[in-house]
Coordinates of N, CA and C in Angstrom, one line a residue:
M1 N 70.7 -29.4 -0.8 CA 69.7 -28.5 -0.3 C 69.6 -27.3 -1.2
R2 N 70.8 -26.8 -1.6 CA 70.7 -25.7 -2.5 C 70.0 -26.0 -3.8
A3 N 70.1 -27.2 -4.3 CA 69.5 -27.6 -5.5 C 67.9 -27.6 -5.3
V4 N 67.5 -28.0 -4.2 CA 66.1 -28.0 -3.9 C 65.6 -26.6 -3.8
A5 N 66.3 -25.7 -3.2 CA 65.9 -24.3 -3.1 C 65.9 -23.6 -4.4
S6 N 66.9 -23.9 -5.3 CA 67.0 -23.4 -6.6 C 65.8 -23.8 -7.4
A7 N 65.5 -25.1 -7.3 CA 64.4 -25.7 -8.0 C 63.1 -25.0 -7.6
G8 N 62.9 -24.8 -6.3 CA 61.7 -24.1 -5.8 C 61.6 -22.7 -6.3
V9 N 62.7 -22.0 -6.3 CA 62.8 -20.6 -6.8 C 62.4 -20.6 -8.3
G10 N 63.0 -21.5 -9.0 CA 62.8 -21.6 -10.4 C 61.3 -21.9 -10.7
L11 N 60.8 -22.8 -9.9 CA 59.4 -23.2 -10.1 C 58.5 -22.0 -9.8
A12 N 58.7 -21.3 -8.8 CA 58.0 -20.1 -8.4 C 58.1 -19.0 -9.5
A13 N 59.3 -18.8 -10.0 CA 59.5 -17.8 -11.0 C 58.8 -18.2 -12.3
G14 N 58.8 -19.5 -12.6 CA 58.1 -20.0 -13.8 C 56.6 -19.8 -13.7
A15 N 56.1 -20.1 -12.5 CA 54.7 -19.9 -12.3 C 54.3 -18.4 -12.4
A16 N 55.2 -17.5 -11.9 CA 54.9 -16.1 -11.9 C 54.9 -15.6 -13.4
V17 N 55.9 -16.1 -14.2 CA 56.0 -15.7 -15.6 C 54.8 -16.2 -16.3
T18 N 54.4 -17.4 -16.1 CA 53.2 -18.0 -16.8 C 51.9 -17.2 -16.4
L19 N 51.8 -16.9 -15.1 CA 50.6 -16.1 -14.7 C 50.6 -14.7 -15.3
A20 N 51.8 -14.1 -15.4 CA 51.9 -12.8 -16.0 C 51.6 -12.9 -17.5
A21 N 52.0 -13.9 -18.1 CA 51.7 -14.1 -19.5 C 50.2 -14.3 -19.8
Q22 N 49.5 -15.0 -18.8 CA 48.1 -15.3 -19.0 C 47.2 -14.2 -18.6
R23 N 47.7 -13.2 -17.9 CA 46.9 -12.1 -17.4 C 46.2 -11.4 -18.5
P24 N 46.9 -11.0 -19.6 CA 46.2 -10.3 -20.7 C 45.1 -11.2 -21.3
A25 N 45.4 -12.5 -21.4 CA 44.4 -13.4 -22.0 C 43.2 -13.5 -21.1
L26 N 43.4 -13.6 -19.8 CA 42.3 -13.6 -18.8 C 41.4 -12.3 -18.9
K27 N 42.2 -11.2 -19.0 CA 41.5 -9.9 -19.0 C 40.6 -9.8 -20.3
S28 N 41.2 -10.3 -21.4 CA 40.5 -10.3 -22.7 C 39.2 -11.2 -22.6
L29 N 39.4 -12.4 -22.0 CA 38.3 -13.3 -21.8 C 37.2 -12.7 -20.9
R30 N 37.6 -12.0 -19.9 CA 36.6 -11.4 -19.0 C 35.8 -10.3 -19.7
A31 N 36.6 -9.5 -20.5 CA 35.9 -8.5 -21.3 C 34.9 -9.1 -22.3
R32 N 35.3 -10.2 -22.9 CA 34.5 -10.8 -23.9 C 33.2 -11.4 -23.3
I33 N 33.4 -12.0 -22.1 CA 32.2 -12.5 -21.4 C 31.2 -11.4 -21.0
E34 N 31.8 -10.2 -20.5 CA 30.9 -9.1 -20.2 C 30.2 -8.6 -21.4
H35 N 30.9 -8.5 -22.6 CA 30.3 -8.1 -23.8 C 29.1 -9.0 -24.2
L36 N 29.4 -10.3 -24.1 CA 28.3 -11.3 -24.4 C 27.1 -11.2 -23.5
E37 N 27.4 -11.0 -22.2 CA 26.3 -10.8 -21.3 C 25.5 -9.6 -21.6
H38 N 26.1 -8.5 -22.0 CA 25.4 -7.3 -22.4 C 24.6 -7.5 -23.6
A39 N 25.2 -8.2 -24.6 CA 24.5 -8.5 -25.9 C 23.3 -9.4 -25.6
S40 N 23.5 -10.4 -24.7 CA 22.4 -11.3 -24.3 C 21.2 -10.5 -23.7
Q41 N 21.5 -9.6 -22.8 CA 20.5 -8.8 -22.2 C 19.8 -7.9 -23.2
A42 N 20.6 -7.3 -24.1 CA 20.0 -6.5 -25.1 C 19.0 -7.3 -26.0
Q43 N 19.5 -8.5 -26.4 CA 18.6 -9.4 -27.2 C 17.3 -9.8 -26.4
H44 N 17.5 -10.0 -25.2 CA 16.3 -10.3 -24.3 C 15.3 -9.2 -24.3
Q45 N 15.8 -8.0 -24.2 CA 14.9 -6.8 -24.2 C 14.3 -6.6 -25.6
T46 N 15.0 -6.9 -26.6 CA 14.5 -6.8 -28.0 C 13.4 -7.8 -28.2
N47 N 13.6 -9.0 -27.7 CA 12.6 -10.1 -27.9 C 11.4 -9.8 -27.0
F48 N 11.6 -9.2 -25.9 CA 10.5 -8.8 -25.0 C 9.6 -7.8 -25.6
A49 N 10.3 -6.8 -26.2 CA 9.6 -5.7 -26.9 C 8.8 -6.2 -28.1
H50 N 9.4 -7.1 -28.8 CA 8.8 -7.7 -30.0 C 7.5 -8.5 -29.5
Q51 N 7.6 -9.2 -28.5 CA 6.5 -10.0 -28.0 C 5.4 -9.1 -27.5
Q52 N 5.7 -8.0 -26.9 CA 4.7 -7.0 -26.5 C 4.0 -6.5 -27.7
R53 N 4.7 -6.2 -28.7 CA 4.1 -5.6 -30.0 C 3.2 -6.7 -30.6
L54 N 3.6 -7.9 -30.6 CA 2.8 -9.0 -31.1 C 1.5 -9.2 -30.3
H55 N 1.6 -9.1 -29.0 CA 0.5 -9.2 -28.1 C -0.5 -8.1 -28.4
W56 N 0.0 -6.9 -28.6 CA -0.9 -5.7 -29.0 C -1.6 -6.0 -30.3
E57 N -0.9 -6.5 -31.3 CA -1.5 -6.7 -32.6 C -2.6 -7.8 -32.5
L58 N -2.3 -8.8 -31.8 CA -3.3 -9.8 -31.6 C -4.6 -9.3 -30.9
L59 N -4.4 -8.6 -29.8 CA -5.5 -8.0 -29.1 C -6.3 -7.0 -30.0
S60 N -5.6 -6.2 -30.8 CA -6.2 -5.2 -31.7 C -7.1 -5.9 -32.7
K61 N -6.6 -7.0 -33.2 CA -7.4 -7.8 -34.2 C -8.7 -8.3 -33.5
A62 N -8.5 -8.8 -32.3 CA -9.7 -9.3 -31.6 C -10.7 -8.2 -31.2
M63 N -10.2 -7.0 -30.9 CA -11.0 -5.9 -30.6 C -11.8 -5.4 -31.8
D64 N -11.2 -5.5 -33.0 CA -11.8 -5.1 -34.2 C -12.7 -6.1 -34.8
D65 N -12.6 -7.4 -34.5 CA -13.4 -8.4 -35.2 C -14.0 -9.3 -34.1
P66 N -15.4 -9.2 -34.0 CA -16.1 -10.0 -33.0 C -15.9 -11.5 -33.1
D67 N -15.7 -12.0 -34.4 CA -15.4 -13.4 -34.5 C -14.1 -13.8 -33.9
L68 N -13.1 -13.0 -34.0 CA -11.8 -13.3 -33.4 C -11.9 -13.1 -31.9
A69 N -12.7 -12.1 -31.4 CA -12.8 -11.9 -30.0 C -13.4 -13.1 -29.3
E70 N -14.3 -13.9 -30.0 CA -14.8 -15.1 -29.4 C -13.8 -16.1 -29.0
V71 N -12.7 -16.1 -29.7 CA -11.6 -17.0 -29.4 C -11.0 -16.7 -28.0
L72 N -11.0 -15.4 -27.7 CA -10.5 -15.0 -26.4 C -11.5 -14.9 -25.3
D73 N -12.7 -15.4 -25.5 CA -13.8 -15.3 -24.5 C -13.5 -16.3 -23.4
A74 N -12.9 -15.8 -22.4 CA -12.6 -16.6 -21.2 C -13.6 -16.4 -20.1
Y75 N -14.7 -15.8 -20.5 CA -15.8 -15.5 -19.5 C -17.0 -16.3 -19.6
D76 N -16.9 -17.4 -20.4 CA -18.0 -18.3 -20.6 C -19.3 -17.6 -21.1
G77 N -19.1 -16.7 -22.0 CA -20.2 -16.0 -22.6 C -21.0 -15.1 -21.7
T78 N -20.4 -14.8 -20.5 CA -21.2 -14.0 -19.5 C -21.0 -12.5 -19.7
V79 N -20.2 -12.1 -20.7 CA -20.0 -10.6 -20.9 C -20.4 -10.4 -22.4
S80 N -21.0 -9.2 -22.6 CA -21.4 -8.8 -24.0 C -20.1 -8.6 -24.8
P81 N -20.3 -8.7 -26.2 CA -19.2 -8.4 -27.1 C -18.5 -7.1 -26.8
R82 N -19.4 -6.1 -26.5 CA -18.8 -4.7 -26.2 C -17.9 -4.8 -25.0
T83 N -18.4 -5.4 -23.9 CA -17.6 -5.5 -22.7 C -16.4 -6.3 -22.9
Q84 N -16.5 -7.4 -23.7 CA -15.3 -8.2 -24.0 C -14.2 -7.3 -24.7
R85 N -14.6 -6.5 -25.7 CA -13.7 -5.6 -26.3 C -13.0 -4.7 -25.3
Q86 N -13.9 -4.2 -24.4 CA -13.3 -3.3 -23.3 C -12.3 -4.1 -22.4
F87 N -12.7 -5.3 -22.1 CA -11.8 -6.1 -21.3 C -10.5 -6.4 -22.0
L88 N -10.5 -6.6 -23.3 CA -9.3 -6.9 -24.1 C -8.5 -5.6 -24.1
F89 N -9.1 -4.4 -24.2 CA -8.3 -3.2 -24.1 C -7.7 -3.0 -22.7
A90 N -8.5 -3.3 -21.7 CA -8.0 -3.2 -20.3 C -6.8 -4.1 -20.1
N91 N -6.9 -5.3 -20.7 CA -5.8 -6.3 -20.7 C -4.6 -5.7 -21.4
A92 N -4.8 -5.1 -22.5 CA -3.7 -4.5 -23.2 C -3.0 -3.4 -22.4
L93 N -3.8 -2.5 -21.8 CA -3.2 -1.5 -20.9 C -2.4 -2.0 -19.8
Y94 N -3.0 -3.0 -19.1 CA -2.3 -3.6 -17.9 C -1.1 -4.3 -18.4
T95 N -1.2 -5.1 -19.5 CA 0.0 -5.9 -19.9 C 1.1 -4.9 -20.4
N96 N 0.7 -3.8 -21.0 CA 1.7 -2.8 -21.4 C 2.4 -2.3 -20.2
A97 N 1.7 -1.9 -19.1 CA 2.4 -1.4 -17.9 C 3.2 -2.5 -17.3
L98 N 2.7 -3.7 -17.3 CA 3.5 -4.8 -16.7 C 4.8 -5.0 -17.5
C99 N 4.8 -5.0 -18.8 CA 6.0 -5.1 -19.6 C 6.9 -3.9 -19.4
Y100 N 6.3 -2.8 -19.3 CA 7.1 -1.5 -19.1 C 7.9 -1.7 -17.8
Y101 N 7.2 -2.2 -16.8 CA 7.9 -2.4 -15.5 C 9.0 -3.5 -15.6
R102 N 8.6 -4.6 -16.2 CA 9.6 -5.7 -16.4 C 10.8 -5.3 -17.2
M103 N 10.7 -4.3 -18.1 CA 11.8 -3.9 -18.9 C 12.7 -2.9 -18.1
G104 N 12.2 -2.4 -17.0 CA 12.9 -1.5 -16.2 C 12.6 0.0 -16.5
N105 N 11.6 0.2 -17.3 CA 11.2 1.6 -17.7 C 10.2 2.2 -16.7
M106 N 9.8 1.5 -15.7 CA 8.9 1.9 -14.7 C 9.2 1.3 -13.4
T107 N 9.2 2.1 -12.4 CA 9.5 1.6 -11.0 C 8.3 0.9 -10.5
R108 N 8.5 0.1 -9.4 CA 7.4 -0.6 -8.8 C 6.4 0.5 -8.2
E109 N 6.9 1.5 -7.7 CA 6.0 2.6 -7.2 C 5.2 3.3 -8.4
E110 N 5.9 3.4 -9.5 CA 5.1 4.0 -10.7 C 4.1 3.0 -11.1
F111 N 4.4 1.7 -11.1 CA 3.4 0.7 -11.5 C 2.2 0.8 -10.5
F112 N 2.5 0.9 -9.3 CA 1.5 1.0 -8.2 C 0.6 2.2 -8.5
G113 N 1.2 3.4 -8.9 CA 0.4 4.6 -9.2 C -0.4 4.4 -10.5
F114 N 0.1 3.7 -11.5 CA -0.7 3.3 -12.7 C -1.9 2.5 -12.3
A115 N -1.7 1.5 -11.5 CA -2.8 0.6 -11.0 C -3.8 1.4 -10.2
R116 N -3.4 2.2 -9.4 CA -4.3 3.0 -8.5 C -5.2 3.9 -9.4
S117 N -4.6 4.5 -10.5 CA -5.4 5.4 -11.3 C -6.3 4.5 -12.2
M118 N -5.9 3.4 -12.7 CA -6.7 2.5 -13.5 C -7.9 2.0 -12.8
L119 N -7.7 1.7 -11.5 CA -8.7 1.1 -10.7 C -9.8 2.2 -10.4
Q120 N -9.7 3.4 -10.8 CA -10.7 4.4 -10.7 C -11.8 4.2 -11.7
N121 N -11.4 3.4 -12.8 CA -12.3 3.2 -13.9 C -13.2 2.0 -13.6
P122 N -14.5 2.1 -13.6 CA -15.4 1.0 -13.3 C -15.2 -0.2 -14.3
I123 N -14.9 0.1 -15.5 CA -14.7 -1.0 -16.5 C -13.4 -1.8 -16.2
F124 N -12.4 -1.0 -15.8 CA -11.1 -1.7 -15.4 C -11.3 -2.6 -14.2
R125 N -12.1 -2.0 -13.2 CA -12.4 -2.8 -12.0 C -13.1 -4.1 -12.3
E126 N -14.1 -3.9 -13.2 CA -14.9 -5.1 -13.6 C -14.0 -6.1 -14.3
Y127 N -13.1 -5.7 -15.2 CA -12.1 -6.5 -15.8 C -11.2 -7.2 -14.8
W128 N -10.8 -6.5 -13.8 CA -9.9 -7.0 -12.8 C -10.6 -8.1 -12.0
Y129 N -11.9 -7.9 -11.6 CA -12.6 -8.9 -10.9 C -12.8 -10.2 -11.8
A130 N -13.2 -9.9 -13.1 CA -13.5 -11.0 -14.0 C -12.2 -11.9 -14.3
T131 N -11.1 -11.3 -14.2 CA -9.8 -12.1 -14.5 C -9.1 -12.6 -13.3
R132 N -9.7 -12.5 -12.1 CA -9.1 -13.1 -10.9 C -8.8 -14.5 -11.1
P133 N -9.7 -15.4 -11.6 CA -9.4 -16.8 -11.8 C -8.2 -17.0 -12.7
H134 N -8.0 -16.1 -13.7 CA -6.8 -16.3 -14.6 C -5.5 -16.0 -13.8
R135 N -5.5 -15.0 -13.0 CA -4.3 -14.7 -12.2 C -4.0 -15.7 -11.2
A136 N -5.1 -16.4 -10.7 CA -4.8 -17.5 -9.7 C -4.0 -18.6 -10.3
T137 N -3.9 -18.7 -11.6 CA -3.2 -19.8 -12.3 C -1.7 -19.5 -12.4
L138 N -1.3 -18.2 -12.1 CA 0.1 -17.8 -12.2 C 0.9 -18.5 -11.1
I139 N 2.2 -18.8 -11.4 CA 3.1 -19.3 -10.4 C 3.2 -18.2 -9.3
D140 N 3.0 -18.7 -8.1 CA 2.9 -17.8 -6.9 C 4.1 -16.9 -6.7
T141 N 5.2 -17.3 -7.1 CA 6.4 -16.5 -6.8 C 6.8 -15.7 -8.0
S142 N 6.1 -15.7 -9.1 CA 6.4 -15.0 -10.3 C 6.2 -13.5 -10.1
E143 N 6.9 -12.7 -10.8 CA 6.8 -11.2 -10.6 C 5.4 -10.8 -11.0
E144 N 4.8 -11.4 -12.1 CA 3.5 -11.1 -12.5 C 2.4 -11.4 -11.4
A145 N 2.6 -12.5 -10.7 CA 1.7 -12.9 -9.6 C 1.8 -11.9 -8.5
K146 N 3.0 -11.5 -8.1 CA 3.3 -10.6 -7.0 C 2.6 -9.2 -7.3
L147 N 2.8 -8.8 -8.6 CA 2.2 -7.5 -8.9 C 0.6 -7.6 -9.0
G148 N 0.1 -8.7 -9.4 CA -1.3 -8.9 -9.4 C -1.9 -8.9 -8.0
R149 N -1.2 -9.5 -7.0 CA -1.6 -9.5 -5.6 C -1.5 -8.1 -5.1
M150 N -0.5 -7.3 -5.5 CA -0.4 -5.9 -5.1 C -1.6 -5.1 -5.5
V151 N -2.0 -5.4 -6.8 CA -3.2 -4.7 -7.3 C -4.5 -5.1 -6.6
D152 N -4.6 -6.4 -6.3 CA -5.7 -7.0 -5.6 C -5.8 -6.3 -4.2
D153 N -4.7 -6.2 -3.5 CA -4.7 -5.5 -2.2 C -5.1 -4.1 -2.3
L154 N -4.5 -3.4 -3.3 CA -4.9 -2.0 -3.5 C -6.4 -1.8 -3.8
L155 N -6.9 -2.7 -4.6 CA -8.4 -2.6 -4.9 C -9.2 -2.7 -3.6
V156 N -8.8 -3.6 -2.7 CA -9.5 -3.8 -1.5 C -9.4 -2.5 -0.6
Q157 N -8.2 -1.9 -0.6 CA -8.0 -0.7 0.2 C -8.8 0.5 -0.4
L158 N -8.8 0.5 -1.7 CA -9.6 1.6 -2.4 C -11.1 1.5 -2.1
E159 N -11.6 0.2 -2.1 CA -13.0 0.0 -1.8 C -13.3 0.3 -0.3
E160 N -12.4 0.1 0.6 CA -12.6 0.3 2.0 C -12.4 1.7 2.4
A161 N -11.7 2.5 1.6 CA -11.3 3.9 1.9 C -12.6 4.7 2.0
D162 N -12.5 5.6 3.0 CA -13.7 6.4 3.3 C -13.3 7.9 3.0
I163 N -12.5 8.0 1.9 CA -12.1 9.4 1.5 C -12.3 9.5 0.0
D164 N -12.4 10.7 -0.5 CA -12.5 10.9 -2.0 C -11.2 11.1 -2.6
E165 N -10.1 11.2 -1.8 CA -8.8 11.4 -2.4 C -8.1 10.1 -2.7
W166 N -8.6 9.4 -3.7 CA -8.1 8.1 -4.1 C -6.6 8.0 -4.3
W167 N -6.0 9.1 -4.7 CA -4.6 9.1 -5.0 C -3.7 9.0 -3.8
V168 N -4.2 9.0 -2.6 CA -3.4 8.8 -1.4 C -3.7 7.5 -0.7
V169 N -4.6 6.7 -1.3 CA -5.0 5.4 -0.8 C -3.9 4.4 -1.1
G170 N -3.5 3.6 -0.1 CA -2.5 2.5 -0.3 C -1.1 3.0 -0.1
E171 N -0.3 2.1 0.3 CA 1.1 2.4 0.6 C 2.0 2.0 -0.6
P172 N 2.5 2.9 -1.3 CA 3.4 2.5 -2.5 C 4.5 1.6 -2.0
P173 N 4.7 0.5 -2.8 CA 5.7 -0.4 -2.4 C 7.1 0.2 -2.5
S174 N 8.0 -0.4 -1.7 CA 9.4 0.0 -1.9 C 10.1 -0.9 -2.9
E175 N 11.1 -0.5 -3.5 CA 11.8 -1.3 -4.6 C 12.4 -2.5 -3.9

């Protein structure tokens, strides 16, 4: 019986020593994983910012060149070239705010405020109405679709409001 007890104590002691020896290695691995996760997030942000810059460059080319703008005519020729350039710029403004929000540089409430002020502009409103079919193709649960619906709802509230103080219309969303 003593032999079994000694073996059990020895086994427990060996396990404790092994665990103690592995603890620094586990701590090091945990730190390495955290570092890699942070590096991955930083790379994602860098890629996102690069994509935003590329989007702006492409839209800028289309705004400057009517031949290129024709490639982005998603309105079946129902808008003038001037209006299309304005829509491209409205898209750039909205996409910039959307990306700024997605990067974490703007809160949902700040995005709401941006949308509320942009919707005061008749050209932006016209753009928003014209692009409704495009937003309808978004995956319903995506962040972009949710923000689009939030702007849609806000536009309805602004149009139904019977006050001149547009900056108080709508309930800013909570985070």
